[in-house]
Amino acid sequence: MRLTSLHLREIRMPLKEPFRISSGVQTLRRILLVAATDEEGRVGWGECTAGEEPNYSSETTDTAWLAIREWVAPRLLGREIAGPAEVLPLLEQNFRGHSMAKAAVEVAFWDLEAQRLGVSLARLIGQGRGEIRTEIEVGISLGIQASPQALAQKAAACLARGYGKIKIKIGPGEDLEYVAAVREALGPEAPLMADANNAYGRADFARLAALDAFGLLMIEQPLACDDLLRHAELQKRLRTPICLDESITSLDRAEDMVTLDAGRIVNIKVGRVGGIASALAIHDFCRSRGVPVWCGGMLESGIGRAVNVALAALPGFTIPGDISPSERYWQRDLVAPEWTMDARGRIRVPLQAPGLGLAVDLDRIEDLTARAERLAAG
Ligand code: OSB
Ligand code: MG
């Protein structure tokens, strides 16, 4: 396959409500979308999962735009590429970091390949990996709220709505009381977990160990993203499994996690690991080692969500992902049909239509576009 152009767009989508985590708050999403055209005229889509600020990782919408224009596009445009699995190796040559920028374009290659073969993305990535799910169980990730009571109320409503996992965000000073209130409201058996987004350090080990009392499914990323050693120390002191998110930037880091016992569950995000090929490698490794994985979210539009749904259909994804329906985030999404969840907390995996399995609403995208740039071969 050969790309003739990459069309970058920044779209602005206000979230229905602000999403606050320990490291920052998001209210208006500035999403970088990539439309890649191949020499047969097909268009493949990719969504960059970088945020507006460098608080989750060092990347942002603006750094990703720069990286794609300056370093990703020149390596790929006009070049004959055997398949989507060849993309990341090309992008890794003398080009460090910028995983979300790389992934946004890599994903578009997978969409193009699926269209070319006339198969859904879920079937394409599921090939050789056993039975794929026709529907996925999903969970919700709830931002930090004004009070433990407000959060508990929201969490209970989500459980009643059918969500198969409730994740709450925590941070120093907004932790034990919040977890206690939600556990009380949901009952002892409800699937509940907490995500700290790097907020704690070694001085907090006793406080984190106190979370063991609440029967959480896991504690996500309690410590710094580059600190596997202290995660291993902490895991020794916890009954609750640690799940790593920010730390897992590649297959190597997933292997390190297992070697060091720095965590026992992996949150896989396509953007953070540099694309679908890398996500698949992590999935396969974890599956071979009996390590459960689940699909994380980055407040994606319907386009990025399609990739998450396809990924979560793979057999190793045994825990509900952070994949809510469109209406949870947006007044109106930019895909048709929008993503919907049934009363049992399931989202159907599109398996018939080729590629992402939905129509991208170009008029809607046009309305939301704040800037655009076309990069062409030659
Ligand atoms: O840590 O998983 C996270 C959103 C933005 C940045 C980091 C995270 C999240 C979420 C949102 O938890 C999950 C979703 O997309 O619904
Ligand atoms: Mg997380």
Short mmCIF file of C-alpha atoms and ligand atoms in Angstrom, two decimals:
data_model
loop_
_atom_site.label_atom_id
_atom_site.label_comp_id
_atom_site.label_asym_id
_atom_site.label_seq_id
_atom_site.Cartn_x
_atom_site.Cartn_y
_atom_site.Cartn_z
CA MET A 1 0.00 0.00 0.00
CA ARG A 2 1.04 3.56 -0.70
CA LEU A 3 -0.27 6.77 0.85
CA THR A 4 -0.77 9.77 -1.40
CA SER A 5 -1.88 12.23 1.27
CA LEU A 6 -2.55 12.81 4.92
CA HIS A 7 -5.24 15.26 5.88
CA LEU A 8 -4.91 16.58 9.44
CA ARG A 9 -7.81 18.24 11.18
CA GLU A 10 -8.19 19.62 14.66
CA ILE A 11 -11.77 19.34 15.78
CA ARG A 12 -13.19 20.85 18.96
CA MET A 13 -15.75 18.89 20.90
CA PRO A 14 -17.04 20.05 24.29
CA LEU A 15 -17.48 17.21 26.77
CA LYS A 16 -20.95 17.01 28.33
CA GLU A 17 -19.26 17.41 31.68
CA PRO A 18 -15.68 18.17 32.75
CA PHE A 19 -13.49 15.11 33.30
CA ARG A 20 -11.14 15.59 36.24
CA ILE A 21 -8.28 13.28 37.12
CA SER A 22 -5.45 13.75 39.64
CA SER A 23 -3.25 15.44 37.03
CA GLY A 24 -5.70 17.80 35.36
CA VAL A 25 -9.16 18.47 33.96
CA GLN A 26 -10.57 18.26 30.43
CA THR A 27 -13.64 20.21 29.35
CA LEU A 28 -13.17 20.92 25.67
CA ARG A 29 -11.51 18.20 23.65
CA ARG A 30 -9.19 19.35 20.88
CA ILE A 31 -8.95 16.16 18.84
CA LEU A 32 -6.50 15.62 16.02
CA LEU A 33 -8.02 13.47 13.28
CA VAL A 34 -6.02 11.96 10.45
CA ALA A 35 -7.55 11.00 7.10
CA ALA A 36 -5.09 9.01 5.00
CA THR A 37 -5.72 8.54 1.28
CA ASP A 38 -4.12 5.61 -0.57
CA GLU A 39 -3.33 5.38 -4.27
CA GLU A 40 -6.64 3.64 -4.99
CA GLY A 41 -8.50 6.57 -3.45
CA ARG A 42 -9.59 4.86 -0.26
CA VAL A 43 -9.66 6.97 2.89
CA GLY A 44 -8.57 5.52 6.23
CA TRP A 45 -9.13 7.29 9.55
CA GLY A 46 -7.08 7.62 12.68
CA GLU A 47 -7.68 9.59 15.86
CA CYS A 48 -4.82 10.92 17.91
CA THR A 49 -5.39 10.27 21.61
CA ALA A 50 -3.10 13.05 22.85
CA GLY A 51 -4.79 15.47 25.22
CA GLU A 52 -4.83 19.22 25.30
CA GLU A 53 -2.16 19.43 28.02
CA PRO A 54 0.94 17.27 28.70
CA ASN A 55 -0.46 15.88 31.98
CA TYR A 56 -1.19 12.30 30.96
CA SER A 57 1.91 11.89 28.80
CA SER A 58 4.34 14.39 27.33
CA GLU A 59 2.31 14.56 24.12
CA THR A 60 -0.43 17.02 23.29
CA THR A 61 -2.65 17.73 20.30
CA ASP A 62 -0.15 20.39 19.23
CA THR A 63 3.00 18.29 19.63
CA ALA A 64 1.34 15.45 17.72
CA TRP A 65 0.44 17.80 14.88
CA LEU A 66 4.06 18.95 14.67
CA ALA A 67 5.42 15.39 14.89
CA ILE A 68 3.13 14.10 12.15
CA ARG A 69 3.91 16.98 9.83
CA GLU A 70 7.67 17.03 10.39
CA TRP A 71 8.62 13.41 10.99
CA VAL A 72 5.78 10.91 10.51
CA ALA A 73 4.43 12.03 7.14
CA PRO A 74 7.83 12.31 5.40
CA ARG A 75 8.67 8.72 6.39
CA LEU A 76 5.43 7.30 5.00
CA LEU A 77 3.98 9.39 2.18
CA GLY A 78 4.58 7.97 -1.29
CA ARG A 79 6.39 4.93 0.07
CA GLU A 80 5.41 1.36 -0.78
CA ILE A 81 4.52 -0.30 2.53
CA ALA A 82 3.77 -4.03 2.71
CA GLY A 83 1.16 -3.74 5.44
CA PRO A 84 0.14 -1.93 8.61
CA ALA A 85 2.54 -3.99 10.74
CA GLU A 86 5.44 -2.36 8.84
CA VAL A 87 4.45 1.16 9.86
CA LEU A 88 5.73 1.38 13.44
CA PRO A 89 9.17 -0.09 12.62
CA LEU A 90 9.56 2.62 9.96
CA LEU A 91 8.55 5.26 12.47
CA GLU A 92 10.93 4.03 15.13
CA GLN A 93 14.10 4.65 13.09
CA ASN A 94 15.92 7.56 14.73
CA PHE A 95 12.63 8.92 15.97
CA ARG A 96 11.99 8.63 19.70
CA GLY A 97 8.75 9.11 21.50
CA HIS A 98 5.64 10.73 19.98
CA SER A 99 3.78 7.41 20.24
CA MET A 100 0.34 8.98 19.98
CA ALA A 101 1.30 10.87 16.84
CA LYS A 102 2.69 7.68 15.33
CA ALA A 103 -0.34 5.65 16.37
CA ALA A 104 -2.83 8.11 14.84
CA VAL A 105 -1.34 7.45 11.42
CA GLU A 106 -0.68 3.75 11.99
CA VAL A 107 -4.34 3.23 12.82
CA ALA A 108 -5.34 4.80 9.50
CA PHE A 109 -3.20 2.15 7.76
CA TRP A 110 -5.12 -0.60 9.56
CA ASP A 111 -8.42 0.95 8.50
CA LEU A 112 -7.16 1.12 4.89
CA GLU A 113 -5.94 -2.48 4.99
CA ALA A 114 -9.27 -3.71 6.39
CA GLN A 115 -11.15 -1.82 3.65
CA ARG A 116 -8.82 -3.20 0.97
CA LEU A 117 -9.47 -6.76 2.20
CA GLY A 118 -13.19 -6.09 2.67
CA VAL A 119 -13.17 -7.12 6.34
CA SER A 120 -13.99 -5.37 9.57
CA LEU A 121 -11.11 -4.04 11.66
CA ALA A 122 -12.10 -6.46 14.45
CA ARG A 123 -11.79 -9.44 12.09
CA LEU A 124 -8.53 -8.19 10.62
CA ILE A 125 -6.82 -7.80 13.99
CA GLY A 126 -8.48 -10.91 15.35
CA GLN A 127 -7.01 -13.11 12.62
CA GLY A 128 -5.11 -16.04 14.13
CA ARG A 129 -6.10 -15.06 17.65
CA GLY A 130 -9.08 -17.36 18.15
CA GLU A 131 -12.73 -16.50 18.61
CA ILE A 132 -13.50 -12.78 18.68
CA ARG A 133 -16.40 -11.35 20.64
CA THR A 134 -19.53 -10.12 18.86
CA GLU A 135 -20.27 -7.78 21.74
CA ILE A 136 -18.08 -6.39 24.46
CA GLU A 137 -18.77 -5.67 28.11
CA VAL A 138 -17.89 -2.14 29.04
CA GLY A 139 -17.21 -0.10 32.12
CA ILE A 140 -17.23 3.59 32.94
CA SER A 141 -14.43 5.81 34.17
CA LEU A 142 -15.77 8.53 36.47
CA GLY A 143 -13.80 11.71 37.04
CA ILE A 144 -13.21 13.18 40.50
CA GLN A 145 -16.41 14.80 41.78
CA ALA A 146 -17.06 17.63 44.23
CA SER A 147 -17.82 15.25 47.11
CA PRO A 148 -17.76 11.53 47.92
CA GLN A 149 -21.58 11.59 48.04
CA ALA A 150 -21.85 13.09 44.55
CA LEU A 151 -19.51 10.42 43.21
CA ALA A 152 -21.33 7.61 45.01
CA GLN A 153 -24.62 8.74 43.52
CA LYS A 154 -23.17 8.81 40.01
CA ALA A 155 -21.52 5.43 40.45
CA ALA A 156 -24.77 3.83 41.62
CA ALA A 157 -26.61 5.24 38.60
CA CYS A 158 -23.95 3.79 36.30
CA LEU A 159 -24.20 0.36 37.88
CA ALA A 160 -27.98 0.47 37.45
CA ARG A 161 -27.51 1.54 33.83
CA GLY A 162 -25.69 -1.75 33.21
CA TYR A 163 -22.01 -0.84 33.24
CA GLY A 164 -19.92 -3.90 34.01
CA LYS A 165 -17.16 -2.08 35.84
CA ILE A 166 -17.01 1.20 37.72
CA LYS A 167 -13.68 3.02 37.79
CA ILE A 168 -13.22 6.08 39.94
CA LYS A 169 -10.39 8.55 39.82
CA ILE A 170 -8.45 9.18 43.01
CA GLY A 171 -5.59 11.36 44.20
CA PRO A 172 -4.06 12.44 47.52
CA GLY A 173 -6.83 13.85 49.71
CA GLU A 174 -9.48 12.56 47.35
CA ASP A 175 -9.11 8.85 47.90
CA LEU A 176 -10.17 6.85 50.96
CA GLU A 177 -13.38 8.78 51.61
CA TYR A 178 -14.36 8.61 47.95
CA VAL A 179 -13.66 4.89 47.64
CA ALA A 180 -15.47 4.19 50.92
CA ALA A 181 -18.56 6.14 49.86
CA VAL A 182 -18.75 4.43 46.48
CA ARG A 183 -18.18 0.94 47.92
CA GLU A 184 -20.94 1.60 50.44
CA ALA A 185 -23.33 2.76 47.72
CA LEU A 186 -22.59 -0.09 45.30
CA GLY A 187 -22.42 -2.97 47.76
CA PRO A 188 -19.55 -5.36 48.44
CA GLU A 189 -19.74 -7.38 45.22
CA ALA A 190 -19.86 -4.59 42.61
CA PRO A 191 -16.87 -4.49 40.25
CA LEU A 192 -15.07 -1.35 41.41
CA MET A 193 -11.57 -0.02 40.82
CA ALA A 194 -9.58 3.19 41.33
CA ASP A 195 -7.18 5.04 39.03
CA ALA A 196 -4.59 7.42 40.53
CA ASN A 197 -2.84 8.61 37.35
CA ASN A 198 0.65 8.72 38.95
CA ALA A 199 -0.43 10.78 41.95
CA TYR A 200 1.37 8.92 44.75
CA GLY A 201 4.90 8.27 45.94
CA ARG A 202 6.73 6.06 48.37
CA ALA A 203 5.54 8.10 51.33
CA ASP A 204 1.97 7.06 50.48
CA PHE A 205 2.38 3.27 50.61
CA ALA A 206 0.49 2.92 53.89
CA ARG A 207 -2.40 5.01 52.57
CA LEU A 208 -2.52 2.92 49.41
CA ALA A 209 -2.41 -0.29 51.43
CA ALA A 210 -5.48 0.96 53.29
CA LEU A 211 -7.37 0.65 49.99
CA ASP A 212 -7.07 -3.14 50.34
CA ALA A 213 -10.03 -2.98 52.71
CA PHE A 214 -12.41 -2.05 49.88
CA GLY A 215 -12.09 -5.13 47.69
CA LEU A 216 -11.12 -3.25 44.55
CA LEU A 217 -10.62 -5.18 41.31
CA MET A 218 -7.34 -3.28 40.92
CA ILE A 219 -5.56 0.01 41.56
CA GLU A 220 -4.46 1.66 38.33
CA GLN A 221 -1.15 3.51 38.00
CA PRO A 222 -0.64 4.64 41.59
CA LEU A 223 2.99 5.77 41.09
CA ALA A 224 5.04 7.61 38.48
CA CYS A 225 4.92 6.30 34.94
CA ASP A 226 8.66 5.57 34.73
CA ASP A 227 8.84 3.91 38.13
CA LEU A 228 8.38 0.17 37.71
CA LEU A 229 10.68 -0.61 40.65
CA ARG A 230 8.57 1.21 43.20
CA HIS A 231 5.42 -0.28 41.72
CA ALA A 232 7.00 -3.70 42.39
CA GLU A 233 7.76 -2.66 45.97
CA LEU A 234 4.20 -1.46 46.41
CA GLN A 235 2.69 -4.58 44.86
CA LYS A 236 4.44 -6.64 47.55
CA ARG A 237 2.54 -4.66 50.18
CA LEU A 238 -0.87 -4.81 48.51
CA ARG A 239 -3.42 -7.57 48.22
CA THR A 240 -5.15 -5.57 45.49
CA PRO A 241 -3.60 -6.10 42.05
CA ILE A 242 -1.86 -3.11 40.50
CA CYS A 243 -2.83 -2.33 36.90
CA LEU A 244 -0.42 -0.26 34.85
CA ASP A 245 -1.58 2.33 32.33
CA GLU A 246 0.91 5.21 31.76
CA SER A 247 3.91 2.89 32.43
CA ILE A 248 3.12 0.50 29.59
CA THR A 249 4.45 2.28 26.52
CA SER A 250 5.63 -0.82 24.64
CA LEU A 251 5.80 -4.60 24.69
CA ASP A 252 9.14 -4.32 26.51
CA ARG A 253 7.53 -2.43 29.38
CA ALA A 254 4.79 -5.07 29.65
CA GLU A 255 7.47 -7.75 29.85
CA ASP A 256 9.29 -5.70 32.50
CA MET A 257 6.08 -5.41 34.49
CA VAL A 258 5.69 -9.17 34.56
CA THR A 259 9.38 -9.82 35.27
CA LEU A 260 9.42 -7.39 38.19
CA ASP A 261 5.87 -8.17 39.37
CA ALA A 262 5.33 -4.40 39.20
CA GLY A 263 1.69 -5.01 38.31
CA ARG A 264 -0.64 -7.89 37.47
CA ILE A 265 -3.05 -6.37 34.96
CA VAL A 266 -2.45 -4.19 31.89
CA ASN A 267 -4.58 -1.35 30.56
CA ILE A 268 -3.92 -1.28 26.81
CA LYS A 269 -4.31 2.00 24.91
CA VAL A 270 -3.43 2.06 21.23
CA GLY A 271 -2.15 5.64 21.30
CA ARG A 272 0.15 5.20 24.28
CA VAL A 273 1.89 2.13 22.80
CA GLY A 274 2.40 3.49 19.26
CA GLY A 275 -0.42 1.80 17.43
CA ILE A 276 -2.44 -1.34 16.86
CA ALA A 277 0.52 -3.63 16.04
CA SER A 278 2.11 -2.81 19.39
CA ALA A 279 -1.22 -3.23 21.20
CA LEU A 280 -1.61 -6.66 19.60
CA ALA A 281 1.91 -7.69 20.65
CA ILE A 282 1.15 -6.69 24.25
CA HIS A 283 -2.17 -8.53 24.11
CA ASP A 284 -0.51 -11.69 22.80
CA PHE A 285 2.29 -11.57 25.37
CA CYS A 286 -0.07 -10.97 28.29
CA ARG A 287 -2.37 -13.73 27.11
CA SER A 288 0.54 -16.17 26.91
CA ARG A 289 1.49 -15.29 30.48
CA GLY A 290 -2.04 -15.34 31.90
CA VAL A 291 -2.02 -11.58 32.55
CA PRO A 292 -5.49 -10.05 32.08
CA VAL A 293 -5.75 -6.96 29.87
CA TRP A 294 -8.50 -4.46 29.23
CA CYS A 295 -8.95 -1.57 26.84
CA GLY A 296 -8.45 1.92 28.25
CA GLY A 297 -9.98 5.09 26.87
CA MET A 298 -8.84 8.66 26.21
CA LEU A 299 -12.22 10.38 25.82
CA GLU A 300 -12.20 9.52 22.12
CA SER A 301 -14.66 10.58 19.49
CA GLY A 302 -16.57 7.84 17.68
CA ILE A 303 -13.59 7.23 15.39
CA GLY A 304 -11.08 6.35 18.10
CA ARG A 305 -13.81 4.45 19.90
CA ALA A 306 -14.21 2.15 16.88
CA VAL A 307 -10.60 1.06 17.31
CA ASN A 308 -11.10 0.45 21.03
CA VAL A 309 -14.22 -1.62 20.40
CA ALA A 310 -12.43 -3.76 17.81
CA LEU A 311 -9.47 -4.28 20.15
CA ALA A 312 -11.67 -5.17 23.10
CA ALA A 313 -13.24 -7.93 20.98
CA LEU A 314 -9.99 -9.92 21.17
CA PRO A 315 -9.99 -12.94 23.47
CA GLY A 316 -7.35 -11.65 25.91
CA PHE A 317 -9.50 -8.64 26.86
CA THR A 318 -11.22 -10.37 29.77
CA ILE A 319 -12.08 -7.28 31.85
CA PRO A 320 -14.59 -4.58 30.77
CA GLY A 321 -12.83 -1.61 29.17
CA ASP A 322 -13.22 2.15 29.63
CA ILE A 323 -15.50 2.28 26.59
CA SER A 324 -18.70 4.17 27.18
CA PRO A 325 -21.35 4.90 24.53
CA SER A 326 -21.21 8.18 22.55
CA GLU A 327 -23.97 9.87 24.56
CA ARG A 328 -21.90 9.67 27.73
CA TYR A 329 -19.38 12.13 26.29
CA TRP A 330 -20.96 14.13 23.47
CA GLN A 331 -24.11 16.02 22.58
CA ARG A 332 -23.60 14.53 19.17
CA ASP A 333 -20.83 12.21 17.97
CA LEU A 334 -19.25 12.33 14.51
CA VAL A 335 -20.05 8.80 13.41
CA ALA A 336 -23.23 7.14 12.23
CA PRO A 337 -24.53 5.16 13.89
CA GLU A 338 -23.32 6.52 17.21
CA TRP A 339 -21.95 4.03 19.75
CA THR A 340 -24.72 2.68 21.93
CA MET A 341 -24.77 0.40 24.97
CA ASP A 342 -27.60 -1.97 25.83
CA ALA A 343 -29.14 -2.45 29.28
CA ARG A 344 -26.67 -5.25 30.04
CA GLY A 345 -23.75 -2.90 29.50
CA ARG A 346 -22.75 -4.34 26.13
CA ILE A 347 -21.61 -2.64 22.95
CA ARG A 348 -21.99 -4.52 19.71
CA VAL A 349 -18.81 -5.06 17.67
CA PRO A 350 -19.30 -4.15 14.01
CA LEU A 351 -18.27 -7.29 12.13
CA GLN A 352 -19.92 -6.89 8.73
CA ALA A 353 -18.89 -3.56 7.22
CA PRO A 354 -15.26 -3.26 6.09
CA GLY A 355 -12.88 -1.13 8.13
CA LEU A 356 -14.09 0.75 11.19
CA GLY A 357 -17.65 -0.37 10.50
CA LEU A 358 -19.37 2.98 10.61
CA ALA A 359 -19.87 6.11 8.55
CA VAL A 360 -17.76 9.14 9.40
CA ASP A 361 -19.94 12.27 9.30
CA LEU A 362 -17.86 14.64 7.16
CA ASP A 363 -20.29 17.55 7.46
CA ARG A 364 -20.17 17.27 11.20
CA ILE A 365 -16.38 17.13 11.13
CA GLU A 366 -16.30 20.19 8.87
CA ASP A 367 -18.47 22.08 11.38
CA LEU A 368 -16.16 21.17 14.25
CA THR A 369 -12.87 21.85 12.47
CA ALA A 370 -10.63 24.55 13.97
CA ARG A 371 -7.69 24.03 11.61
CA ALA A 372 -6.69 21.71 8.81
CA GLU A 373 -3.58 20.87 6.83
CA ARG A 374 -3.05 18.58 3.88
CA LEU A 375 0.29 16.78 3.56
CA ALA A 376 0.99 15.19 0.20
CA ALA A 377 3.65 12.90 -1.24
CA GLY A 378 6.56 14.32 -3.24
O1 OSB B 1 -6.06 7.28 32.97
O2 OSB B 1 -7.41 6.07 31.95
C1 OSB B 1 -6.98 7.18 32.17
C2 OSB B 1 -9.00 9.81 30.26
C3 OSB B 1 -8.00 10.70 29.93
C4 OSB B 1 -6.73 10.48 30.37
C5 OSB B 1 -6.43 9.33 31.13
C6 OSB B 1 -7.42 8.41 31.44
C7 OSB B 1 -8.73 8.68 31.03
C8 OSB B 1 -9.88 7.85 31.36
C9 OSB B 1 -11.07 8.02 30.47
O3 OSB B 1 -9.92 7.16 32.35
C10 OSB B 1 -11.70 6.79 29.97
C11 OSB B 1 -12.69 7.09 28.88
O4 OSB B 1 -12.29 7.37 27.74
O5 OSB B 1 -13.88 7.05 29.16
MG MG B 2 -5.56 5.35 33.64
#
